[in-house]
Structure formats: structure tokens, C-alpha cells
Tab-separated table of C-alpha atoms and ligand atoms in Angstrom:
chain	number	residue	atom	x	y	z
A	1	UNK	CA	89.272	72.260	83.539
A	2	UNK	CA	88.731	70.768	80.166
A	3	UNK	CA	85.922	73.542	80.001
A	4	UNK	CA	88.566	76.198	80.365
A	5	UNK	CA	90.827	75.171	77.768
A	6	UNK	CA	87.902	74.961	75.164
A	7	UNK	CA	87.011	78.559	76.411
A	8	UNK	CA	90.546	79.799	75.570
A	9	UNK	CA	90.683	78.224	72.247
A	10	UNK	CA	87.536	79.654	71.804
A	11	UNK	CA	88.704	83.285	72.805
A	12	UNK	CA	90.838	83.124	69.905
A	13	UNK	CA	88.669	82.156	66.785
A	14	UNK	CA	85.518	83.501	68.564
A	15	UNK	CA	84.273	86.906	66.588
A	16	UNK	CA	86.165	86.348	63.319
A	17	UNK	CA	84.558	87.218	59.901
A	18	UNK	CA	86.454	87.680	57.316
A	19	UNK	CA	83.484	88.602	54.991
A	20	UNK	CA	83.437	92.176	57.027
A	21	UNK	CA	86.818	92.225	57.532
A	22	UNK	CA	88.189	91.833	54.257
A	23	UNK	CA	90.817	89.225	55.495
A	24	UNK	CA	91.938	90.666	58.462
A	25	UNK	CA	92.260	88.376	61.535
A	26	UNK	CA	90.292	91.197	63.583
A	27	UNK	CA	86.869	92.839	62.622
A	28	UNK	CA	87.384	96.514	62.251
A	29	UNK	CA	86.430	99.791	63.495
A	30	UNK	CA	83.181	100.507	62.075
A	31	UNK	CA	81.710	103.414	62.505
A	32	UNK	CA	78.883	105.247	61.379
A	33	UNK	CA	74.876	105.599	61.338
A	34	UNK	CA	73.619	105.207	57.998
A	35	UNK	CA	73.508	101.742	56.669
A	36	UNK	CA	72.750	101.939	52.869
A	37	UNK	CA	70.755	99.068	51.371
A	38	UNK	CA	70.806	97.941	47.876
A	39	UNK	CA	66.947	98.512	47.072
A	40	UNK	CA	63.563	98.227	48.584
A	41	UNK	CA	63.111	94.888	49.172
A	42	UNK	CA	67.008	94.318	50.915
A	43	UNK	CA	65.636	97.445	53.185
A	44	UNK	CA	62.556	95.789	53.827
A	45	UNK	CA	64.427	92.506	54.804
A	46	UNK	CA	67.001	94.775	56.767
A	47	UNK	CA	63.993	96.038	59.209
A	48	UNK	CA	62.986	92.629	59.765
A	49	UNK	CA	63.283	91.586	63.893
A	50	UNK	CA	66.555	89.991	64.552
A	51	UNK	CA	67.896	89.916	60.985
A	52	UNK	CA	71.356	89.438	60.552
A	53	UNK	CA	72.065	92.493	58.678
A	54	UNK	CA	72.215	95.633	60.480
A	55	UNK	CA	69.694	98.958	59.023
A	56	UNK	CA	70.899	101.552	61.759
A	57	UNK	CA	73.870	101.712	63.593
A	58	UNK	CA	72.537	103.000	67.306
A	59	UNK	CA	71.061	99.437	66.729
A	60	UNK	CA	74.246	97.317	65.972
A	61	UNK	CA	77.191	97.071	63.008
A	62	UNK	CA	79.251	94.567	62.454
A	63	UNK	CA	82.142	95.586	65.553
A	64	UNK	CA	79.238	96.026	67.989
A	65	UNK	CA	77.645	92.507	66.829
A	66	UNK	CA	81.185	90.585	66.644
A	67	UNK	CA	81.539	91.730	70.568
A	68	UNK	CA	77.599	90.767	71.463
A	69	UNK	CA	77.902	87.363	69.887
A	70	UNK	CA	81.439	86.698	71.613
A	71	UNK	CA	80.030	87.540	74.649
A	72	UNK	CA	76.669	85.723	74.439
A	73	UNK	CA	78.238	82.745	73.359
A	74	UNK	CA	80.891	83.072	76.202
A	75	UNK	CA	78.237	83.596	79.141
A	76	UNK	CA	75.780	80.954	77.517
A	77	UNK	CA	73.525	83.197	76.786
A	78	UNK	CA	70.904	83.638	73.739
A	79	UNK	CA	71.468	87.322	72.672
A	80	UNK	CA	73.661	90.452	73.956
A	81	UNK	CA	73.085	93.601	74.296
A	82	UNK	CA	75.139	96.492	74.854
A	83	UNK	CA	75.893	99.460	76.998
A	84	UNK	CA	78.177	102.574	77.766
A	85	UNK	CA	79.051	101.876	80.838
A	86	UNK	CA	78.664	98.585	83.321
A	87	UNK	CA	76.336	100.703	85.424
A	88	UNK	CA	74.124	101.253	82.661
A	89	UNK	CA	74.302	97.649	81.719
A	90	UNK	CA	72.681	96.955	85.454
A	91	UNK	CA	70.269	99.795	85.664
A	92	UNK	CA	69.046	99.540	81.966
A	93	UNK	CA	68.456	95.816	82.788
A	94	UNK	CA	66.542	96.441	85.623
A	95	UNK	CA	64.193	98.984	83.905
A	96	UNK	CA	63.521	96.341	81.173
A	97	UNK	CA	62.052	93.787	83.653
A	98	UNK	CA	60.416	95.969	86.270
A	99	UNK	CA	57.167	97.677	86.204
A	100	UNK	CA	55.254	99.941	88.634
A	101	UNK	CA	54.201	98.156	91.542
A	102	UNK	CA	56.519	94.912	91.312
A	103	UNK	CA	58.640	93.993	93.762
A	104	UNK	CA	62.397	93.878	93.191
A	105	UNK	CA	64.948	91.774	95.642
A	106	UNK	CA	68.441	93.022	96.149
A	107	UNK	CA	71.142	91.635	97.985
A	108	UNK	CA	72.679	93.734	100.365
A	109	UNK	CA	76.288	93.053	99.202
A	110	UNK	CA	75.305	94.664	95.464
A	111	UNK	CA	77.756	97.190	94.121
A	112	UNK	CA	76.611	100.586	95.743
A	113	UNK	CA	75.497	102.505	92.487
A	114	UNK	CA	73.546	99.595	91.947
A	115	UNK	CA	71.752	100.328	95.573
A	116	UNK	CA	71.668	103.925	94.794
A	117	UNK	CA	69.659	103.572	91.840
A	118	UNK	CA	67.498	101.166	93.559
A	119	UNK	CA	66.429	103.707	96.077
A	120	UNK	CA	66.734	106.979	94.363
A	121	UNK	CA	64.906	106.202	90.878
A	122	UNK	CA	63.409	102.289	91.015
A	123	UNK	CA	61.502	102.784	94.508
A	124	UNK	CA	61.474	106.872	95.422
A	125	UNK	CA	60.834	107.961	91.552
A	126	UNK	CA	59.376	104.944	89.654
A	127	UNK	CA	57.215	103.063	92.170
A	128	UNK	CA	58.986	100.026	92.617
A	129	UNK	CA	58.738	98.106	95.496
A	130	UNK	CA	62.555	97.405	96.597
A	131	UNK	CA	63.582	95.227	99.027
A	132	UNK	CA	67.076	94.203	99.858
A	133	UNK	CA	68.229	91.014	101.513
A	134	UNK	CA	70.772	89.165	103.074
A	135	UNK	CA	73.363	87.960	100.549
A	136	UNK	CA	74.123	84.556	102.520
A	137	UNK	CA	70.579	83.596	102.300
A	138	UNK	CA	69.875	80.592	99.801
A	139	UNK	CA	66.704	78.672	99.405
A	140	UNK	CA	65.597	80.632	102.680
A	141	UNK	CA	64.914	83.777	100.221
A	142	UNK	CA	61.728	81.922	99.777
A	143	UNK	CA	60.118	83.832	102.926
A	144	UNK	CA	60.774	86.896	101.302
A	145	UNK	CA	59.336	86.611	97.912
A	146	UNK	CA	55.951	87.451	96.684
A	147	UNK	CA	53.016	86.882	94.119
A	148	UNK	CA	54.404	89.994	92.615
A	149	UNK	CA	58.098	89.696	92.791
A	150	UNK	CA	59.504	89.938	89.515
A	151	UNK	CA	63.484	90.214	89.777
A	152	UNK	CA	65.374	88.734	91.982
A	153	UNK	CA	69.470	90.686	91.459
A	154	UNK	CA	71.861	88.519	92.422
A	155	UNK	CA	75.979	89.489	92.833
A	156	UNK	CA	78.581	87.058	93.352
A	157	UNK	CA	80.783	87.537	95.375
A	158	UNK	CA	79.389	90.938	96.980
A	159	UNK	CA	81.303	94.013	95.999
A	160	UNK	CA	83.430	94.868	99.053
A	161	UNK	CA	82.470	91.967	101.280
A	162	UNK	CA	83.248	89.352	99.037
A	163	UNK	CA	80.005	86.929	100.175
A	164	UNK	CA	79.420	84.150	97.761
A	165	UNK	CA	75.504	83.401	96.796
A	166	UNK	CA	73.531	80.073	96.189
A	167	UNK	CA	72.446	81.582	92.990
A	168	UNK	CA	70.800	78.048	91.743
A	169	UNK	CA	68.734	78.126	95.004
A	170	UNK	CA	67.745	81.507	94.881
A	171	UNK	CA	67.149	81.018	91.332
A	172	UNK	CA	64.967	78.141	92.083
A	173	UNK	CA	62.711	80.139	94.705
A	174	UNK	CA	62.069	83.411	91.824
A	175	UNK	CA	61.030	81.128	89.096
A	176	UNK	CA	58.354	79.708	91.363
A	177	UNK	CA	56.363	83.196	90.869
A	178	UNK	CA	58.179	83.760	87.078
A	179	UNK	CA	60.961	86.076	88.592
A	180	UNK	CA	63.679	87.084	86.695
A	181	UNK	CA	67.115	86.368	88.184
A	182	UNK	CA	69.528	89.516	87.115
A	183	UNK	CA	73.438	88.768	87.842
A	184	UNK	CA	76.057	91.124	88.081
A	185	UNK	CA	78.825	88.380	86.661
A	186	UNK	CA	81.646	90.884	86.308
A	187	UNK	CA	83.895	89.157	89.142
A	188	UNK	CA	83.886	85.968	87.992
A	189	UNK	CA	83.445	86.807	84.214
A	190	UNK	CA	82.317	84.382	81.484
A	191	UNK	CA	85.087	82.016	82.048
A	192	UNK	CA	85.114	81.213	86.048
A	193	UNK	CA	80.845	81.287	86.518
A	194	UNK	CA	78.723	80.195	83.620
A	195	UNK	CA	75.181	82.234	84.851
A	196	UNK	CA	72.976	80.176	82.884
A	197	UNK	CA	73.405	77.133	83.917
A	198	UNK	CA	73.012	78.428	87.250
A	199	UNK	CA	69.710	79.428	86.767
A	200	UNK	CA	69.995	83.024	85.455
A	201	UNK	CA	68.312	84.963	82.738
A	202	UNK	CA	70.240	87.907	82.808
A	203	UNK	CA	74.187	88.404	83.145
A	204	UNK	CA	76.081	91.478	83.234
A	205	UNK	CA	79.728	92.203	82.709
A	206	UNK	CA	80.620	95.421	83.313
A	207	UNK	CA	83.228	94.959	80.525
A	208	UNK	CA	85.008	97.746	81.708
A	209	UNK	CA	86.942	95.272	83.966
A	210	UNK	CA	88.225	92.593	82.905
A	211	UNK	CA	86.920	91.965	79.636
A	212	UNK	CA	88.853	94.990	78.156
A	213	UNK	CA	91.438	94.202	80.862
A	214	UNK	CA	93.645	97.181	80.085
A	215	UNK	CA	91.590	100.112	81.755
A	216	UNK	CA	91.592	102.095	78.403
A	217	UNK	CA	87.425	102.070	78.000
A	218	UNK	CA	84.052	101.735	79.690
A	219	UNK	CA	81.675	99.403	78.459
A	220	UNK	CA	78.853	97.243	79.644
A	221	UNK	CA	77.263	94.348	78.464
A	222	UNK	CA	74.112	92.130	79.062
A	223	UNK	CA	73.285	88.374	77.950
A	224	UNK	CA	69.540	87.416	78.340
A	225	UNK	CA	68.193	84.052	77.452
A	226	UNK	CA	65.457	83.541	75.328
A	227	UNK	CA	62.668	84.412	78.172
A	228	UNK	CA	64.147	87.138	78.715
A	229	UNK	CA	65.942	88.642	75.910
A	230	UNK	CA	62.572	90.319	73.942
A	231	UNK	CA	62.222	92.341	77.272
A	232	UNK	CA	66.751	93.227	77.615
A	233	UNK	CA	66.342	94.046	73.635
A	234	UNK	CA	62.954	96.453	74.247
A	235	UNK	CA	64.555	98.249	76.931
A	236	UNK	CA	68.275	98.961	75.237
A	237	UNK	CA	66.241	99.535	72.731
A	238	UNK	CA	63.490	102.226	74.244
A	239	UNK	CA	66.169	103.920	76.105
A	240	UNK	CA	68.637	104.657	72.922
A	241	UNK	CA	71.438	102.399	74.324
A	242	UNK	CA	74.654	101.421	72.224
A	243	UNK	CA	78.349	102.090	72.766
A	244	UNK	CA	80.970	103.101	70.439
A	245	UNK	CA	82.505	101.056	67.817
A	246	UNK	CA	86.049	102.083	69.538
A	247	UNK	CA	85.309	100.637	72.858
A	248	UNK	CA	84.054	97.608	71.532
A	249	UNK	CA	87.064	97.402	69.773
A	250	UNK	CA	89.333	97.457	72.421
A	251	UNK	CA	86.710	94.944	74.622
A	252	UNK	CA	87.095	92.554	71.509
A	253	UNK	CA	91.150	92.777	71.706
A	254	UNK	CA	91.477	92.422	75.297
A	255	UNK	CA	89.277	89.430	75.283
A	256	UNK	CA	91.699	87.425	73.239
A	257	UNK	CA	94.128	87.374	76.105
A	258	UNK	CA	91.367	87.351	79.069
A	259	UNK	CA	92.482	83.004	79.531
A	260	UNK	CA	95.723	83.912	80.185
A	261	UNK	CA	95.192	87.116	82.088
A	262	UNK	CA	92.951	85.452	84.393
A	263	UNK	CA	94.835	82.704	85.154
A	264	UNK	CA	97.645	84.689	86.476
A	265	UNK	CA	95.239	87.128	88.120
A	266	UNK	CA	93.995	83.973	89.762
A	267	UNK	CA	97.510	83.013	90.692
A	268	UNK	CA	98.970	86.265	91.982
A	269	UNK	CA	95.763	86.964	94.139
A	270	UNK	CA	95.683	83.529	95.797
A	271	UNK	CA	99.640	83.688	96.549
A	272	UNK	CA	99.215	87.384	98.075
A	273	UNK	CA	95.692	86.560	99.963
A	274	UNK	CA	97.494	83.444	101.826
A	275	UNK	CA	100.411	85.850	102.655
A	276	UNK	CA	98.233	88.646	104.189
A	277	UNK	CA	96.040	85.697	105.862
A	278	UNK	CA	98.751	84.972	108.201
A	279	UNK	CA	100.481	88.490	108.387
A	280	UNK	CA	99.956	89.572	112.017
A	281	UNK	CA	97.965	92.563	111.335
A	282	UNK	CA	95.648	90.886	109.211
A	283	UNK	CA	92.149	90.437	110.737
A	284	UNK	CA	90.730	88.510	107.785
A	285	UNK	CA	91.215	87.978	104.245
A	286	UNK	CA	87.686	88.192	101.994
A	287	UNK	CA	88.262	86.039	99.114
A	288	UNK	CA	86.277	83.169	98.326
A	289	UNK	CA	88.903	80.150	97.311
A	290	UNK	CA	90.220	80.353	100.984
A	291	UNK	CA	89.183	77.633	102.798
A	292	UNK	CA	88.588	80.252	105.734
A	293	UNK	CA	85.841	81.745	103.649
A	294	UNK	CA	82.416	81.123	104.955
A	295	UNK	CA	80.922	80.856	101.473
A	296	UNK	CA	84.470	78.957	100.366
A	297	UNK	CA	82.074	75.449	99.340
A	298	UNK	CA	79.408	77.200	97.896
A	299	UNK	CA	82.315	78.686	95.463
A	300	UNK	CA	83.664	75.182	94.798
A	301	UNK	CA	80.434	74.142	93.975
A	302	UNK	CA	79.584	76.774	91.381
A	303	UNK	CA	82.597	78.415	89.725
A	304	UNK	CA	85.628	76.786	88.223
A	305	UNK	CA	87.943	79.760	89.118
A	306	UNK	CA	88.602	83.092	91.221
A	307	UNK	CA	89.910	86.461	90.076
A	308	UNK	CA	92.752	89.374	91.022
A	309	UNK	CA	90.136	91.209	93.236
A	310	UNK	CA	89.446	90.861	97.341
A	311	UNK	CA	89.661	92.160	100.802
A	312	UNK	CA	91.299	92.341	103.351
A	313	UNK	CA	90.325	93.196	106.926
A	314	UNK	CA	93.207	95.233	108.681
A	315	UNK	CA	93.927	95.066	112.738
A	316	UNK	CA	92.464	98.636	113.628
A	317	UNK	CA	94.824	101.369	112.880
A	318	UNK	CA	94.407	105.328	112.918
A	319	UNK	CA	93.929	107.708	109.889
A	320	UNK	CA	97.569	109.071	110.505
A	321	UNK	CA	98.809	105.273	110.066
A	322	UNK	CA	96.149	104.404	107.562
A	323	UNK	CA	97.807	107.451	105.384
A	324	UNK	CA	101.028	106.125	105.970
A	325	UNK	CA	100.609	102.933	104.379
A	326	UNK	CA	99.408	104.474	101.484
A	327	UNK	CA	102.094	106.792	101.208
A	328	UNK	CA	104.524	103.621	101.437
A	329	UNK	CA	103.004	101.505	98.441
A	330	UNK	CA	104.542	101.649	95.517
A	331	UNK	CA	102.959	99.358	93.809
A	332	UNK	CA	99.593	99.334	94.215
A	333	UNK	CA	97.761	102.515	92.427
A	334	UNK	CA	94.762	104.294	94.536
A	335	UNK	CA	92.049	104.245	92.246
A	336	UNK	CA	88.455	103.668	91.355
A	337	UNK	CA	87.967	100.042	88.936
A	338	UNK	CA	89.620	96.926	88.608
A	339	UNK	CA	90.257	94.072	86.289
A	340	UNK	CA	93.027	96.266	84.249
A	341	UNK	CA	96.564	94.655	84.304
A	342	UNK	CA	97.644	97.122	87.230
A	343	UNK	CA	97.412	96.692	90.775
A	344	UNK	CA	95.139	98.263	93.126
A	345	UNK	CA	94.401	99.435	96.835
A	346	UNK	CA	91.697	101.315	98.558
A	347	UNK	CA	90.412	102.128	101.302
A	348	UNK	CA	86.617	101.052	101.989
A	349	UNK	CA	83.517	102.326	104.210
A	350	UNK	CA	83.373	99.661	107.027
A	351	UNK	CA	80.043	97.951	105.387
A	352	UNK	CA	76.811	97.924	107.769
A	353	UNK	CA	73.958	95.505	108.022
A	354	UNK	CA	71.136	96.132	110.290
A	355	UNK	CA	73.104	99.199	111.325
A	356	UNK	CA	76.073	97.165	112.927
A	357	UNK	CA	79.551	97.347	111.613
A	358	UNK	CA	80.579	93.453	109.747
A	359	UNK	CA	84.136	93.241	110.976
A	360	UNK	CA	83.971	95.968	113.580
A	361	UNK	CA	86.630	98.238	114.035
A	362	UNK	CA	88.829	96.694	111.473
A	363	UNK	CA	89.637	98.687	108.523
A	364	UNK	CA	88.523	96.812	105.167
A	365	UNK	CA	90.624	97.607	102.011
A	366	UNK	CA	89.708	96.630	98.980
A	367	UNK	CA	92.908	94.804	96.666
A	368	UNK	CA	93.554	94.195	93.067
A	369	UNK	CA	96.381	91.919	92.224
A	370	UNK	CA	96.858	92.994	88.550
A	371	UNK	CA	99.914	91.582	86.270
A	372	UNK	CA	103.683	92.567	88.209
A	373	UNK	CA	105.522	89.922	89.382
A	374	UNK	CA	103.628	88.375	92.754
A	375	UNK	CA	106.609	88.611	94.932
A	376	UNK	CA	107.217	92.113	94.043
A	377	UNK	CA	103.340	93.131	95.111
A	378	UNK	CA	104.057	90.815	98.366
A	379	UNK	CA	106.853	93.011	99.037
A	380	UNK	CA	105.381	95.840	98.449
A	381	UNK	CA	102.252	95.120	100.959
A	382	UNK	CA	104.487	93.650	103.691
A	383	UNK	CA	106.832	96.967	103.869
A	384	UNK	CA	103.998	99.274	103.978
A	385	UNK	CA	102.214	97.181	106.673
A	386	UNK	CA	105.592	97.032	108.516
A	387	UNK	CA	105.521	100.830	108.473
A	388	UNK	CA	101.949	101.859	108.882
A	389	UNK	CA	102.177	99.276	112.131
A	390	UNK	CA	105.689	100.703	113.654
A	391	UNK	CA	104.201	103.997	113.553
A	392	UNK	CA	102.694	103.175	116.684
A	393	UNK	CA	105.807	102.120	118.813
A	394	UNK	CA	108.606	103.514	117.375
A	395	UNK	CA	107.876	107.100	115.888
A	396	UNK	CA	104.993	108.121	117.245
A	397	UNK	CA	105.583	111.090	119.925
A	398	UNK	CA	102.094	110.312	121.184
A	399	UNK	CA	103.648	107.101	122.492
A	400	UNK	CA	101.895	106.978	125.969
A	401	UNK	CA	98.236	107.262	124.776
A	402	UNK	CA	99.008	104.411	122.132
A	403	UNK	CA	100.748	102.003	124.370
A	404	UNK	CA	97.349	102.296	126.403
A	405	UNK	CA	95.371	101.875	123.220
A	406	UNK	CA	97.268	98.904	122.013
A	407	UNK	CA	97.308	97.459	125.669
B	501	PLP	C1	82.661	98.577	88.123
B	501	PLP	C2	81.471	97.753	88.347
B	501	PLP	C3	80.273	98.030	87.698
B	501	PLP	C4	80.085	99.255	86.827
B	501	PLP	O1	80.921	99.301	85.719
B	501	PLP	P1	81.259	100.709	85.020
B	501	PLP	O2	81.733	100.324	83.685
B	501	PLP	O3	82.284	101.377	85.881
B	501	PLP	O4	79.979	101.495	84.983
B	501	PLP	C5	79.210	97.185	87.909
B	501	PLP	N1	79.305	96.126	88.728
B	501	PLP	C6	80.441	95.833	89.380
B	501	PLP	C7	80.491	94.625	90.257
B	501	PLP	C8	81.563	96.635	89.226
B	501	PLP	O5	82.673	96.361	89.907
């Protein structure tokens, strides 16, 4: 707890300077290419590894660096790099660690664009050796890993099925062979996991999320530590990656308020995911600080918070009722992303593993409690449930074929 409160005191004098920003409280907007030195020997000092002052700006200025260092320091991290997108943030990672021939782990709970690229460019196109595993697995991932193993990913909790991971024991088991451990840390953020003293050398945010917080840009960034960071910098590097000065920008403003957005994330989520657990249609809730959650201690263990964004297993229901209680929220947007202050719903693919359905013929949604008032989103779920439910008894002129299906 302590550590929280010295985070959000931190989130507000963290990436100040007032020698770039001419007094201002914030950093400005700086954009541009050319960086003009003084004479020869400040250029010469300026293309210098790691020197403070910037000579290019695909390679940082001053509102890139303010956001890298906040967010570095934040995660734990040595150095930051960043990228246009969280996706690129993973993939670009990825390609900095991996060569032809190794052999990269992936959970099978990772964040399906994630997967994709891990099967359509890593092993069909670059010759990588993927394999993915079972997210609940901890120190038993040591049957699976090899001489030439050289990243183990890691994402906690799972996108859509919300496991939690033993990250320091999987950690443990891929620096045995000199693994890297890669974490996708966007759930938790900075402030509720801190990666590296769980073992990781490389964390992600997709900073598109919560980070910005107000779904007005895309942005992703990754924090290496020192093993790692000459191969994160090389490959951001190689590839051309930056992002624009106006994204990071807006990532740098909505960090100042990510303490308190969080905590009433946390708040609102918890209070709505204990409702739903014991609404009668509810199958099963899939968020990690329920006690009913199988990887609930696990999550005590290792983070010091949860966020706005779970699932929820609904009782069975058809695509005419499913419609209907999508039709009834009013509330909760349908929409791709999360972490913004507005609430979300969607519908999700029932998730497979070894080709057998995980919560089988439930339908999983996928919720984010954003910023309205928690009652008001509890009110809003409960009425649509209530309708896409009495569509079956009431108001359906099919009645006799769903009587038998309910019976
Ligand atoms: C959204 C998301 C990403 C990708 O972020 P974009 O900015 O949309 O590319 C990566 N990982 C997780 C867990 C996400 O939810």
C-alpha cells in the first residue's frame, strides 16, 4: 500500500523538466526531425550511445524521452523504448530477442494478434520454433524448455480467460538456459505488477489502454533491463520504430491521473464482478481478486491491485437473446480496447484448448468497468440480463421448443 501512494506522488512530479519546457509544469509537443547542434564536437558528443541529448528525432526528443523515462522508472525497468501501437510493442520485442532456429514459449491465454504473429511470421516465415503452453503451468514449464529456448512470453492474466501466471517460477525455469522472459503487463500496468522484480526482462504496456486512459491514441511501450535492453534498443532501432510526439503527449497527461483512475476502476469492477457472481444466469465470473478464481492466491501473491477489465461466463443463451441484451445496454459501448474511462461489453469466441471448449456452452463476454457511477453500470447489466433471459418464457412464440431446451 505504502508502495502505491509513493507511485501516485510519483505520477505527478515524474517527467518534469523545466529546462525543455521553459517553465511549464508539462513538457511540450515537440516535434520535428532535425536536431541542430552547436558545432562539431557537440555533434560528435550527440552521436555518442545513450547520450542524453537527442541527434535525430525517429530516435527520441525530449516528449518521447520524458514518456520513456516515466515509464521505465514506473515498471522498474533500465531503459524504454517506444512504439506505434501495443502490438508493435510485442511483436517488435519479440523480433529483437529471437533468431532463426530458437525456440520461443507462448502461453496459450496470449492476446490473439500476439498468437497470430507467432504462427504467421515468427514460425511459418522466419523459422522460429514456436511452441505454446498451458498458462496455469508454473515451475512445471521446466519439461518444456530447451538448450535453445530463448524467450519465454508471459501474459498476466490471459486476455479473455483471465488465468493468472507464476511468472517468478516460470521466470526461474528460462533463466536456467539464459531465456528471456517477455511480459505483456498492460492489465495490471506499472502500478498493480512490478515485472522486474518478478523476474522479467521485458515489459510491455500497450499504452493505448490505460496509460493514456482516455481512448484518444495508440501507443506502445517496452521496458528492458540492462540484459536485455542493448538487444529491445537494436531492434526499435533496426526496424525504424518511434511514435509521434502527439501521442506521447496525451500518454504523458493521462498518466498523471492513472492512481486515481485505477483505483476506481479497481473499485467499480470488483463491486459489479461480485454482483454478476451471484446473478442467476451467471456461470462464472473471470477475474482474478475473487476468491472463486483458481489463480485468486497466485494474484495475492504477486500484484498489489486488479483493474476495470474481466469476464464473465453467461448461462447458455441463443444468438436472438444474445442480440437482445446488447440491444438493451445502455451503458456499456460495443467496441474493440479497453482501459479508456468508458465502459465496455463484447461478445467473445468460446476459447479452446486441446480442441475442447473451457466453459462449454456458456457464452463468455468480455467487460470493462470504465468511470460512470457503479450502481448505474449494475443497473444497466441486471436489466439487460433480465431481458435477454425473459425472452425465453415470456415473448418468445417458439415457446414449446424452449421450454424443452431449458427443461
Ligand atoms: C490491446 C492490447 C494490445 C495491443 O495494443 P494496441 O495498442 O491496440 O496495438 C496488446 N496486449 C494486450 C493485452 C492488449 O489488450
Amino acid at each position: 500500500m505504502q508502495d502505491c501512494d509513493y507511485q501516485n506522488t510519483r505520477l505527478t512530479h515524474l517527467g518534469r523538466d523545466t529546462r525543455v519546457s521553459a517553465g511549464f509544469v508539462n513538457v511540450p509537443v515537440c516535434r520535428g526531425s532535425t536536431i541542430l547542434a552547436d558545432n562539431l564536437e557537440q555533434w560528435a558528443q550527440r552521436k555518442e550511445p545513450d547520450n542524453p541529448y537527442v541527434s535525430y528525432g525517429r530516435f527520441t526528443n525530449p516528449t518521447l524521452q520524458t514518456l520513456t523515462q516515466a515509464v521505465a522508472e514506473l515498471e522498474g525497468g533500465f531503459q524504454a523504448s517506444l512504439f506505434p501501437s501495443g502490438l508493435a510493442a510485442c511483436t517488435h520485442a519479440l523480433l529483437g530477442m529471437l533468431e532463426v532456429g530458437d525456440h520461443l514459449l507462448i502461453p496459450d491465454s496470449v492476446y490473439g494478434p500476439v498468437r497470430a504473429f507467432a504462427q504467421q511470421v515468427l514460425a511459418s516465415r522466419m523459422g522460429i520454433q514456436v511452441q505454446f503452453y498451458e498458462p496455469s503451468l508454473g515451475e512445471e514449464i521446466a519439461s518444456l524448455i530447451r538448450p535453445h529456448t530463448k524467450v519465454v512470453y508471459v501474459e498476466s492474466p490471459g486476455s479473455a480467460t483471465f488465468e493468472i501466471q507464476d511468472i517468478p517460477a516460470i521466470a526461474r525455469c528460462a533463466h536456467a538456459v539464459g531465456a528471456y522472459v517477455l511480459l505483456d503487463n498492460t492489465w495490471a500496468t506499472p502500478l498493480f505488477f512490478k515485472p522486474f522484480e518478478h523476474g522479467v526482462d521485458v515489459s510491455i504496456q500497450a499504452a493505448t489502454k490505460y496509460l493514456t486512459g482516455h481512448s484518444d491514441a495508440l501507443l506502445g511501450v517496452a521496458t528492458a533491463n540492462e540484459r536485455a535492453w542493448p538487444l529491445l534498443r537494436r531492434a526499435a532501432h533496426d526496424f525504424g520504430q518511434t511514435a509521434g510526439p502527439d501521442d506521447a503527449f496525451l500518454a504523458l497527461r493521462g498518466m498523471r491521473t492513472l492512481g486515481v483512475r485505477l483505483r476506481q476502476h479497481q473499485a467499480s469492477a470488483l463491486q459489479i464482478a461480485r454482483f454478476l457472481e451471484h446473478h442467476p444466469q451467471v456461470q462464472q465470473v473471470l477475474h482474478p481478486a475473487l476468491e472463486s478464481h483458481p489463480g485468486h492466491a497466485i494474484w495475492k501473491r504477486d500484484f498489489t491491485g486488479s483493474t476495470g477489465l474481466f469476464g464473465v461466463v453467461l448461462e447458455p443463451l441463443s444468438q436472438a437473446q444474445l442480440s437482445l441484451f446488447f440491444k438493451t445496454l445502455r451503458l456499456f459501448g460495443i467496441g474493440l480496447s479497453w482501459g479508456g474511462f468508458e465502459s465496455l461489453a463484447l461478445p467473445m469466441d468460446m476459447p479452446k484448448r486441446n480442441g475442447r471448449a473451457l466453459f462449454g456452452q456458456g457464452q463468455l463476454l468480455r467487460l470493462h468497468v470504465g468511470l460512470e457511477e457503479p450502481q448505474h453500470l449494475q443497473q444497466d447489466l441486471a436489466q439487460a440480463l433480465d431481458a435477454a433471459y425473459a425472452l425465453n418464457t415470456s415473448r418468445n412464440t417458439e415457446g414449446l421448443c424452449l421450454v424443452a431446451q431449458q427443461a
